[in-house]
Short mmCIF file of C-alpha atoms in Angstrom, two decimals:
data_model
loop_
_atom_site.label_atom_id
_atom_site.label_comp_id
_atom_site.label_asym_id
_atom_site.label_seq_id
_atom_site.Cartn_x
_atom_site.Cartn_y
_atom_site.Cartn_z
CA MET A 45 -18.15 -16.73 10.91
CA ASP A 46 -19.88 -15.21 13.92
CA ARG A 47 -23.08 -13.37 12.90
CA ARG A 48 -25.05 -11.12 15.23
CA ASN A 49 -28.44 -9.54 14.56
CA GLY A 50 -28.34 -5.75 14.42
CA ARG A 51 -31.39 -5.23 16.66
CA GLY A 52 -29.29 -5.58 19.77
CA ASN A 53 -28.82 -9.29 20.30
CA TYR A 54 -25.60 -10.32 22.07
CA GLY A 55 -24.96 -6.75 23.15
CA TRP A 56 -24.62 -5.38 19.62
CA THR A 57 -26.59 -2.19 19.08
CA TRP A 58 -26.81 0.01 16.00
CA ARG A 59 -27.34 3.72 16.58
CA ASP A 60 -27.84 6.37 13.95
CA GLU A 61 -26.51 9.91 14.10
CA ASN A 62 -29.46 10.88 16.35
CA GLY A 63 -28.73 8.16 18.85
CA ASP A 64 -31.75 6.04 17.86
CA ASP A 65 -31.34 2.29 18.08
CA ASP A 66 -34.57 1.08 16.45
CA GLY A 67 -32.84 -1.38 14.11
CA PRO A 68 -34.11 -1.15 10.51
CA GLY A 69 -33.86 2.32 9.04
CA CYS A 70 -30.72 3.26 10.94
CA TYR A 71 -28.48 3.19 7.90
CA PRO A 72 -26.52 5.89 6.13
CA GLU A 73 -28.69 7.44 3.45
CA SER A 74 -31.75 6.23 5.44
CA ILE A 75 -31.83 2.83 3.76
CA ASN A 76 -34.88 1.04 5.15
CA ALA A 77 -33.88 -2.60 5.55
CA GLY A 78 -32.89 -5.10 8.19
CA PHE A 79 -29.25 -5.97 8.65
CA GLU A 80 -26.82 -8.28 10.34
CA LEU A 81 -23.34 -7.83 11.72
CA ALA A 82 -20.65 -10.44 11.27
CA TYR A 83 -17.15 -10.95 12.51
CA ASP A 84 -14.57 -13.20 10.89
CA GLU A 85 -11.00 -13.53 12.22
CA ASP A 86 -9.54 -13.55 8.72
CA LYS A 87 -11.84 -11.09 6.96
CA GLY A 88 -12.69 -8.58 9.66
CA MET A 89 -16.15 -7.24 10.45
CA GLY A 90 -19.07 -6.33 8.21
CA PHE A 91 -22.66 -5.23 7.86
CA GLY A 92 -25.05 -7.32 5.76
CA ASN A 93 -28.60 -6.97 4.47
CA ALA A 94 -30.57 -9.49 6.49
CA ALA A 95 -33.58 -9.14 4.18
CA THR A 96 -31.61 -10.70 1.30
CA ASP A 97 -31.52 -14.48 1.13
CA GLY A 98 -28.16 -16.12 0.66
CA THR A 99 -26.09 -13.17 1.76
CA THR A 100 -22.43 -13.81 1.07
CA TRP A 101 -19.40 -12.06 2.50
CA ASP A 102 -18.88 -10.15 -0.74
CA ASP A 103 -22.31 -8.59 -0.29
CA TRP A 104 -21.29 -7.00 2.95
CA LEU A 105 -19.99 -3.61 3.91
CA ILE A 106 -16.60 -4.60 5.23
CA SER A 107 -13.43 -3.22 6.69
CA PRO A 108 -10.70 -5.89 6.65
CA GLU A 109 -8.32 -4.09 9.03
CA ILE A 110 -10.10 -3.63 12.34
CA TRP A 111 -8.44 -3.86 15.73
CA LEU A 112 -11.12 -3.48 18.36
CA ARG A 113 -10.12 -2.61 21.91
CA PRO A 114 -12.42 -2.68 24.95
CA GLY A 115 -13.32 0.48 26.81
CA VAL A 116 -12.50 3.00 24.06
CA ASP A 117 -14.06 4.22 20.82
CA ASN A 118 -12.69 2.64 17.66
CA LEU A 119 -13.08 4.67 14.46
CA VAL A 120 -13.49 2.36 11.45
CA LYS A 121 -14.22 2.89 7.76
CA PHE A 122 -16.55 0.44 6.00
CA TYR A 123 -16.66 -0.06 2.24
CA ALA A 124 -19.51 -1.26 0.01
CA ASN A 125 -18.80 -4.43 -1.96
CA GLY A 126 -21.22 -6.03 -4.39
CA PHE A 127 -24.36 -4.05 -3.56
CA ASN A 128 -26.52 -2.68 -6.38
CA SER A 129 -28.36 -0.29 -4.10
CA THR A 130 -28.15 3.17 -2.59
CA TYR A 131 -25.41 2.29 -0.14
CA PRO A 132 -22.69 4.96 -0.14
CA GLU A 133 -19.29 3.89 -1.43
CA SER A 134 -17.89 4.15 2.09
CA PHE A 135 -18.76 5.56 5.47
CA ASP A 136 -17.20 5.84 8.92
CA VAL A 137 -18.62 4.29 12.05
CA MET A 138 -17.56 4.30 15.67
CA LEU A 139 -17.31 0.92 17.40
CA SER A 140 -17.59 1.41 21.14
CA PRO A 141 -16.99 -1.78 23.17
CA SER A 142 -19.02 -1.70 26.36
CA GLY A 143 -17.65 -4.87 27.91
CA ASP A 144 -14.43 -6.81 28.21
CA ASN A 145 -14.97 -8.62 24.92
CA ALA A 146 -14.22 -6.22 22.07
CA VAL A 147 -15.73 -8.61 19.52
CA SER A 148 -19.06 -9.50 21.12
CA ASP A 149 -20.23 -6.47 23.05
CA PHE A 150 -20.16 -2.98 21.57
CA THR A 151 -22.30 -0.18 20.21
CA VAL A 152 -22.09 1.02 16.61
CA THR A 153 -22.69 4.66 15.72
CA LEU A 154 -22.13 6.76 12.65
CA ALA A 155 -18.96 8.79 13.02
CA GLU A 156 -17.57 12.00 11.62
CA VAL A 157 -15.80 11.18 8.39
CA ILE A 158 -12.01 11.32 8.75
CA ASP A 159 -10.21 10.64 5.49
CA ASN A 160 -7.02 9.25 6.98
CA GLY A 161 -5.38 5.87 6.55
CA PHE A 162 -4.43 5.79 10.24
CA ALA A 163 -8.10 5.62 11.29
CA CYS A 164 -8.19 1.83 10.88
CA PHE A 165 -5.90 1.42 13.90
CA GLY A 166 -8.55 2.80 16.26
CA PHE A 167 -6.57 5.84 17.41
CA ASN A 168 -8.46 8.49 19.33
CA LYS A 169 -9.49 11.65 17.55
CA SER A 170 -6.75 13.83 19.07
CA ILE A 171 -4.07 11.60 17.53
CA LEU A 172 -5.83 11.55 14.16
CA ASN A 173 -6.10 15.34 14.23
CA SER A 174 -2.38 15.67 15.01
CA LEU A 175 -1.51 13.35 12.14
CA GLU A 176 -3.82 15.30 9.86
CA ASN A 177 -2.09 18.54 10.82
CA LYS A 178 1.29 16.97 10.04
CA GLY A 179 0.04 15.81 6.65
CA TYR A 180 0.23 12.10 7.48
CA LYS A 181 -2.34 10.36 5.27
CA SER A 182 -1.23 6.76 4.90
CA PRO A 183 0.84 4.52 7.20
CA THR A 184 4.21 3.27 5.97
CA PRO A 185 4.97 -0.48 5.76
CA ILE A 186 6.68 -0.52 9.17
CA GLN A 187 3.71 1.30 10.70
CA LYS A 188 1.19 -1.07 9.12
CA ALA A 189 3.08 -4.05 10.48
CA ALA A 190 4.08 -2.78 13.93
CA ILE A 191 1.14 -0.68 15.17
CA PRO A 192 -1.43 -3.52 15.44
CA GLU A 193 1.03 -5.70 17.35
CA LEU A 194 1.95 -2.91 19.76
CA MET A 195 -1.71 -1.99 20.28
CA LEU A 196 -2.26 -5.57 21.39
CA GLY A 197 0.52 -5.18 23.95
CA ARG A 198 3.00 -7.59 22.35
CA ASP A 199 6.76 -7.29 22.57
CA LEU A 200 8.27 -6.46 19.22
CA LEU A 201 11.58 -6.94 17.41
CA GLY A 202 11.72 -4.74 14.33
CA GLN A 203 14.32 -4.21 11.64
CA ALA A 204 13.87 -1.06 9.57
CA GLN A 205 16.16 1.55 8.10
CA THR A 206 16.18 5.21 9.04
CA GLY A 207 13.51 7.34 7.37
CA THR A 208 10.92 4.54 7.20
CA GLY A 209 8.58 5.99 9.84
CA LYS A 210 9.55 3.68 12.70
CA THR A 211 9.35 6.45 15.32
CA ALA A 212 5.65 6.89 14.63
CA ALA A 213 5.29 3.10 14.55
CA PHE A 214 6.08 2.84 18.26
CA ALA A 215 5.12 6.35 19.39
CA LEU A 216 1.49 6.35 18.23
CA PRO A 217 0.40 3.18 20.10
CA ILE A 218 2.17 4.46 23.22
CA ILE A 219 0.37 7.80 23.06
CA GLU A 220 -2.95 6.05 22.53
CA LYS A 221 -2.49 3.91 25.62
CA LEU A 222 -1.43 6.89 27.76
CA GLU A 223 -4.32 9.12 26.73
CA ASN A 224 -6.02 8.94 30.13
CA ASN A 225 -2.95 8.37 32.30
CA LYS A 226 -3.26 10.15 35.65
CA GLU A 227 -0.11 8.86 37.36
CA SER A 228 2.71 11.33 37.93
CA ASN A 229 5.68 8.99 37.38
CA ALA A 230 6.72 7.96 33.89
CA LYS A 231 5.12 4.93 32.27
CA VAL A 232 7.34 4.72 29.17
CA LEU A 233 11.12 4.82 28.70
CA VAL A 234 12.73 5.20 25.27
CA MET A 235 16.50 4.74 24.97
CA THR A 236 18.48 6.17 22.04
CA PRO A 237 22.21 6.15 21.24
CA THR A 238 22.70 9.90 20.75
CA ARG A 239 21.49 13.20 22.13
CA GLU A 240 20.32 14.25 18.69
CA LEU A 241 18.13 11.19 18.28
CA ALA A 242 16.75 11.58 21.80
CA THR A 243 15.72 15.14 20.97
CA GLN A 244 14.18 14.09 17.66
CA VAL A 245 12.20 11.21 19.19
CA ALA A 246 10.95 13.41 22.05
CA ASP A 247 9.89 16.09 19.55
CA SER A 248 8.01 13.43 17.57
CA PHE A 249 6.12 12.32 20.68
CA LYS A 250 5.22 15.93 21.38
CA SER A 251 4.00 16.59 17.86
CA TYR A 252 1.90 13.40 17.69
CA SER A 253 0.29 14.26 21.04
CA ALA A 254 -0.10 17.97 20.32
CA GLU A 255 -3.90 17.73 20.56
CA SER A 256 -3.72 16.10 23.98
CA THR A 257 -3.42 18.36 27.02
CA ASN A 258 -2.65 15.52 29.41
CA LEU A 259 0.51 13.98 27.93
CA ARG A 260 4.05 15.13 28.79
CA THR A 261 7.30 13.94 27.22
CA LEU A 262 10.77 14.71 28.60
CA ALA A 263 14.18 14.23 26.97
CA ILE A 264 17.19 13.61 29.25
CA TYR A 265 20.78 13.34 28.04
CA GLY A 266 24.28 14.44 28.91
CA GLY A 267 25.69 17.86 28.16
CA THR A 268 22.72 19.68 29.68
CA ASP A 269 22.01 20.90 33.21
CA PHE A 270 21.38 17.94 35.54
CA ARG A 271 19.47 20.08 38.04
CA ASN A 272 16.99 21.26 35.43
CA GLN A 273 16.33 17.65 34.49
CA ILE A 274 15.72 16.77 38.16
CA SER A 275 13.21 19.59 38.39
CA SER A 276 11.45 18.40 35.24
CA LEU A 277 11.31 14.80 36.47
CA LYS A 278 9.57 15.93 39.65
CA ARG A 279 6.60 17.10 37.58
CA LYS A 280 4.12 14.74 35.94
CA THR A 281 5.93 12.95 33.14
CA ASP A 282 4.44 10.21 30.97
CA ILE A 283 7.32 9.46 28.58
CA VAL A 284 11.06 9.77 29.15
CA VAL A 285 13.41 9.67 26.15
CA GLY A 286 17.12 9.60 26.84
CA THR A 287 20.61 8.24 26.35
CA PRO A 288 21.78 5.30 28.50
CA GLY A 289 24.43 7.20 30.48
CA ARG A 290 22.18 10.01 31.66
CA ILE A 291 19.31 7.60 32.37
CA MET A 292 21.65 5.60 34.62
CA ASP A 293 22.75 8.79 36.40
CA HIS A 294 19.16 9.67 37.30
CA ILE A 295 18.29 6.14 38.38
CA ARG A 296 21.35 6.01 40.68
CA GLN A 297 20.50 9.42 42.14
CA GLY A 298 16.89 8.37 42.68
CA THR A 299 15.65 11.33 40.64
CA PHE A 300 14.05 9.15 37.95
CA LYS A 301 11.29 7.01 39.46
CA ILE A 302 11.07 3.88 37.33
CA ASN A 303 8.67 1.76 39.38
CA ASN A 304 5.74 2.53 37.03
CA ILE A 305 7.55 1.89 33.73
CA ASN A 306 5.42 -0.55 31.73
CA CYS A 307 6.98 -0.06 28.29
CA LEU A 308 10.64 0.10 27.22
CA VAL A 309 11.72 1.03 23.69
CA LEU A 310 15.29 0.52 22.44
CA ASP A 311 15.65 2.66 19.33
CA GLU A 312 18.65 2.23 17.01
CA ALA A 313 19.77 -0.69 19.17
CA ASP A 314 22.58 -1.66 16.82
CA GLU A 315 24.14 1.78 17.12
CA MET A 316 23.92 1.64 20.92
CA LEU A 317 25.83 -1.64 20.88
CA LYS A 318 28.39 -0.21 18.47
CA MET A 319 28.94 2.70 20.88
CA GLY A 320 29.57 0.29 23.77
CA PHE A 321 26.28 0.69 25.64
CA LEU A 322 25.46 -3.02 26.03
CA GLU A 323 26.33 -3.21 29.74
CA ASP A 324 24.49 0.06 30.42
CA ILE A 325 21.39 -1.17 28.60
CA GLU A 326 21.34 -4.45 30.53
CA TRP A 327 21.87 -2.58 33.83
CA ILE A 328 18.88 -0.37 33.11
CA ILE A 329 16.67 -3.27 31.98
CA ASP A 330 17.45 -5.18 35.16
CA LYS A 331 16.38 -2.17 37.26
CA LEU A 332 13.01 -1.79 35.52
CA PRO A 333 9.83 -3.64 36.57
CA GLU A 334 9.76 -7.19 35.24
CA ASN A 335 6.23 -6.91 33.83
CA LYS A 336 6.62 -4.53 30.88
CA GLN A 337 6.25 -4.38 27.14
CA MET A 338 9.56 -4.25 25.29
CA VAL A 339 10.13 -2.88 21.81
CA LEU A 340 13.47 -3.15 20.02
CA PHE A 341 14.15 -1.43 16.70
CA SER A 342 17.40 -1.81 14.81
CA ALA A 343 18.59 -0.94 11.31
CA THR A 344 20.67 -4.12 11.25
CA MET A 345 20.26 -7.43 13.05
CA PRO A 346 23.67 -8.70 14.26
CA ASN A 347 23.90 -11.64 16.64
CA GLU A 348 24.25 -9.30 19.63
CA ILE A 349 20.83 -7.82 18.93
CA ARG A 350 19.33 -11.28 18.54
CA ASN A 351 20.84 -12.28 21.89
CA ILE A 352 19.30 -9.26 23.63
CA ALA A 353 15.91 -10.03 22.08
CA LYS A 354 16.13 -13.68 23.12
CA LYS A 355 17.13 -12.74 26.66
CA TYR A 356 14.63 -9.97 27.37
CA LEU A 357 11.71 -10.05 24.90
CA ASN A 358 8.72 -12.29 25.56
CA ASP A 359 7.44 -14.08 22.44
CA PRO A 360 7.96 -10.95 20.32
CA ALA A 361 6.36 -10.16 17.01
CA GLU A 362 9.20 -10.00 14.47
CA ILE A 363 9.03 -7.47 11.66
CA LEU A 364 11.51 -7.04 8.84
CA ILE A 365 10.99 -4.16 6.44
CA LYS A 366 13.31 -4.54 3.47
CA SER A 367 12.89 -0.94 2.41
CA VAL A 368 16.46 0.14 1.76
CA LYS A 369 16.15 -0.02 -2.02
CA LYS A 370 12.69 1.56 -2.01
CA GLU A 371 13.75 4.41 0.24
CA THR A 372 17.04 5.04 -1.52
CA GLN A 373 15.26 5.26 -4.86
CA LEU A 374 14.35 8.76 -3.68
CA ILE A 375 18.05 9.54 -3.24
CA THR A 376 20.19 10.05 -6.33
CA GLN A 377 23.52 8.46 -5.39
CA ARG A 378 26.79 8.97 -7.22
CA TYR A 379 30.50 8.87 -6.51
CA ILE A 380 33.43 11.03 -7.59
CA ASN A 381 36.92 9.57 -7.94
CA VAL A 382 39.14 12.29 -6.49
CA GLN A 383 42.59 12.29 -4.90
CA ARG A 384 42.92 13.40 -1.30
CA HIS A 385 44.73 16.66 -2.04
CA HIS A 386 42.03 17.65 -4.57
CA LYS A 387 39.01 16.93 -2.35
CA LEU A 388 38.55 20.45 -0.99
CA ALA A 389 38.66 21.95 -4.47
CA ALA A 390 36.12 19.35 -5.69
CA LEU A 391 33.89 20.16 -2.72
CA LYS A 392 33.95 23.86 -3.52
CA ARG A 393 33.00 23.19 -7.14
CA ILE A 394 30.00 21.10 -6.05
CA LEU A 395 28.89 23.86 -3.69
CA GLU A 396 28.96 26.36 -6.53
CA ILE A 397 25.94 24.48 -7.89
CA THR A 398 24.19 23.34 -4.69
CA ASN A 399 24.91 25.37 -1.56
CA GLU A 400 21.67 25.29 0.45
CA GLY A 401 20.63 22.44 2.70
CA VAL A 402 23.92 20.50 2.59
CA ILE A 403 25.56 18.17 5.12
CA ILE A 404 29.24 17.26 4.65
CA PHE A 405 30.40 14.20 6.60
CA VAL A 406 34.04 13.85 7.68
CA ARG A 407 35.84 11.45 10.04
CA THR A 408 37.54 13.76 12.55
CA LYS A 409 36.57 16.72 14.68
CA LEU A 410 39.66 18.61 13.51
CA LEU A 411 38.61 18.24 9.88
CA THR A 412 35.12 19.65 10.57
CA THR A 413 36.74 22.87 11.75
CA SER A 414 39.29 23.20 8.94
CA ILE A 415 36.74 22.53 6.18
CA ALA A 416 34.19 24.88 7.75
CA GLU A 417 36.78 27.66 7.91
CA ALA A 418 37.76 27.10 4.27
CA LEU A 419 34.13 27.22 3.14
CA GLU A 420 33.39 30.26 5.29
CA ASN A 421 36.34 32.07 3.67
CA SER A 422 34.70 31.28 0.31
CA GLY A 423 31.54 33.07 1.39
CA HIS A 424 29.38 30.13 2.46
CA SER A 425 27.07 30.11 5.50
CA VAL A 426 28.45 27.13 7.39
CA ALA A 427 28.52 25.59 10.89
CA VAL A 428 30.21 22.65 12.61
CA LEU A 429 28.68 19.71 14.45
CA ASN A 430 30.89 17.29 16.38
CA GLY A 431 31.26 15.68 19.78
CA ASP A 432 33.21 18.60 21.25
CA ILE A 433 30.42 21.09 20.65
CA PRO A 434 28.40 21.76 23.86
CA GLN A 435 24.90 20.32 23.73
CA ASN A 436 23.07 23.64 23.88
CA GLN A 437 25.21 24.92 21.02
CA ARG A 438 24.54 21.75 19.01
CA GLU A 439 20.81 22.21 19.46
CA ASN A 440 21.09 25.84 18.47
CA THR A 441 23.06 24.88 15.34
CA VAL A 442 20.42 22.36 14.25
CA ASP A 443 17.67 24.90 14.89
CA ARG A 444 19.46 27.52 12.77
CA LEU A 445 19.90 24.94 10.00
CA LYS A 446 16.18 24.20 10.06
CA LYS A 447 15.29 27.89 9.90
CA GLY A 448 17.67 28.65 7.04
CA PHE A 449 20.20 30.76 8.94
CA ILE A 450 22.82 28.10 8.09
CA ASP A 451 23.08 26.50 4.66
CA ILE A 452 25.93 24.02 5.13
CA LEU A 453 26.75 21.74 8.05
CA VAL A 454 30.13 20.01 8.39
CA ALA A 455 29.75 17.10 10.77
CA THR A 456 31.21 13.91 12.12
CA ASP A 457 29.03 10.81 12.34
CA VAL A 458 27.56 12.13 15.58
CA ALA A 459 24.94 13.75 13.33
CA ALA A 460 24.31 10.69 11.16
CA ARG A 461 21.50 9.42 13.38
CA GLY A 462 18.67 11.49 14.72
CA LEU A 463 19.08 14.57 12.54
CA ASP A 464 15.85 15.22 10.61
CA VAL A 465 15.91 18.54 8.77
CA GLU A 466 13.45 18.87 5.91
CA ARG A 467 15.56 21.25 3.85
CA ILE A 468 18.55 18.89 3.54
CA LYS A 469 18.82 18.19 -0.19
CA LEU A 470 22.44 17.03 -0.49
CA VAL A 471 24.70 14.79 1.60
CA ILE A 472 28.42 14.72 0.76
CA ASN A 473 30.57 11.88 2.09
CA TYR A 474 33.83 13.85 2.09
CA ASP A 475 35.54 11.02 3.98
CA PHE A 476 34.86 7.39 3.20
CA PRO A 477 32.39 5.87 5.73
CA PHE A 478 33.54 3.08 8.02
CA ASP A 479 30.92 0.55 6.86
CA LYS A 480 27.68 0.26 4.91
CA GLU A 481 25.55 0.98 7.99
CA THR A 482 27.36 4.29 8.50
CA TYR A 483 26.88 5.11 4.83
CA THR A 484 23.17 4.27 4.98
CA HIS A 485 22.61 6.45 8.01
CA ARG A 486 24.62 9.32 6.56
CA ILE A 487 22.65 9.51 3.33
CA GLY A 488 19.45 8.96 5.29
CA ARG A 489 19.64 12.62 6.34
CA THR A 490 18.11 13.41 2.94
CA GLY A 491 15.30 11.78 0.99
CA ARG A 492 13.20 11.39 4.14
CA ALA A 493 9.41 10.98 4.38
CA GLY A 494 8.93 10.73 0.64
CA ARG A 495 11.17 13.68 -0.23
CA SER A 496 13.90 13.41 -2.87
CA GLY A 497 17.59 14.06 -2.24
CA GLU A 498 21.12 13.56 -3.51
CA ALA A 499 24.17 11.84 -2.02
CA ILE A 500 27.77 12.11 -3.26
CA LEU A 501 30.62 9.83 -2.16
CA PHE A 502 34.25 10.89 -2.57
CA LEU A 503 36.43 7.92 -3.59
CA SER A 504 40.18 7.69 -4.04
CA LEU A 505 42.56 4.95 -5.11
CA ILE A 506 43.14 3.87 -1.52
CA HIS A 507 39.46 3.01 -1.15
CA ILE A 508 39.29 1.23 -4.48
CA SER A 509 42.19 -0.96 -3.32
CA GLU A 510 40.20 -2.10 -0.27
CA PRO A 511 37.87 -4.65 -1.91
CA THR A 512 36.07 -5.76 1.25
CA ARG A 513 35.05 -2.29 2.42
CA GLN A 514 34.38 -1.15 -1.13
CA ALA A 515 32.05 -4.10 -1.66
CA GLU A 516 30.16 -3.22 1.51
CA ILE A 517 29.60 0.35 0.41
CA SER A 518 28.74 -0.58 -3.16
CA TYR A 519 26.01 -2.84 -1.74
CA ALA A 520 24.28 0.30 -0.52
CA VAL A 521 25.30 2.68 -3.33
CA PHE A 522 24.94 0.62 -6.45
#
């Protein structure tokens, strides 16, 4: 254990709320006593009463989860353990490293109390305010595991299902590091498999950095005007989120300057491989600067993902969040055994009970149209989402769904990833999903961020007679 005296030895200085650094007396509640500071790699950092003989770690005000970074203020909450005195139960302090060594040289000051579980990561106040405004109080398991590693600059290989908070897990450390970025060309590139996910991730970056006036995020993907994207890329851009094909187009045209990229995130990597983007991804990686942080998130971990990680990631932190069962506990899942020619009638009966905030998943574009027309003729407010719909119309459809102008969405699996609409309460698998990953991502459109939801799977005899695929789905459903 490394102990430092609080009167300023070794560069450690205690300051009260008035800026005084006269040692004893500079405590919350004006406790008049000497003190020591200690740092332990396993237990964190603490304050102790130097006037008490035989001080043990349990007698200290401690915060076990502290990640100090040089050159910036680190907001930390300390808790009282074992003291029979007038110490408050907890209080916030600001640790401000003044040298290159974040452990040995910093100033301690009382800080404004921020009751937020994200404060322990050392995020700046603008991020904490944005999280407060969004109602984020406590980090999820993937955030607790990933954020410290990413703040330290490590590469990361993470496996987590949709709806676990993984976007914030990589977005928040990136925003923190870019807080004072003055360069005009992008520093961060995030690749996603679909336009919808690119839009969602970009919107998340914007919402988390809403309190910062300096940060700019841009989404680029196919189906939208290329010239408008060129114009946007010419302005200061910190973060670019996009699909592989459109990113390649801009790199080839020289309209996306990638020489300053120091962080690459591959989000939903397994889906990108499934969609045939492996060669595109490797082409883009090879064009980027060699010295960069790489982050790879995937819902599943097939050998192809492992091979990419082995080839491109440098000694990555590996995180596995087995949260499928925990997350799906919020989703009531059931199946209905119904013959193919009775499915539409069964669907209509379900919608007589629940007809607001519903997504119906089918396999083909043609079926999205025919089902939507049938439901519209029955008086439902319904829209279609498939790969043939122009991008601006797709975005408009999702926006209308969010605002309540549309109650029911009939979609192909193009909407299974990246669609985050709070009012979705019911997901209906009208057509049997191709595999358990598709099923998981379909039902993940509901029951997100702690909200409850319902998922219904239509089964017929043909599916029951396919034991392999049925077993895969039942793994997720039952």
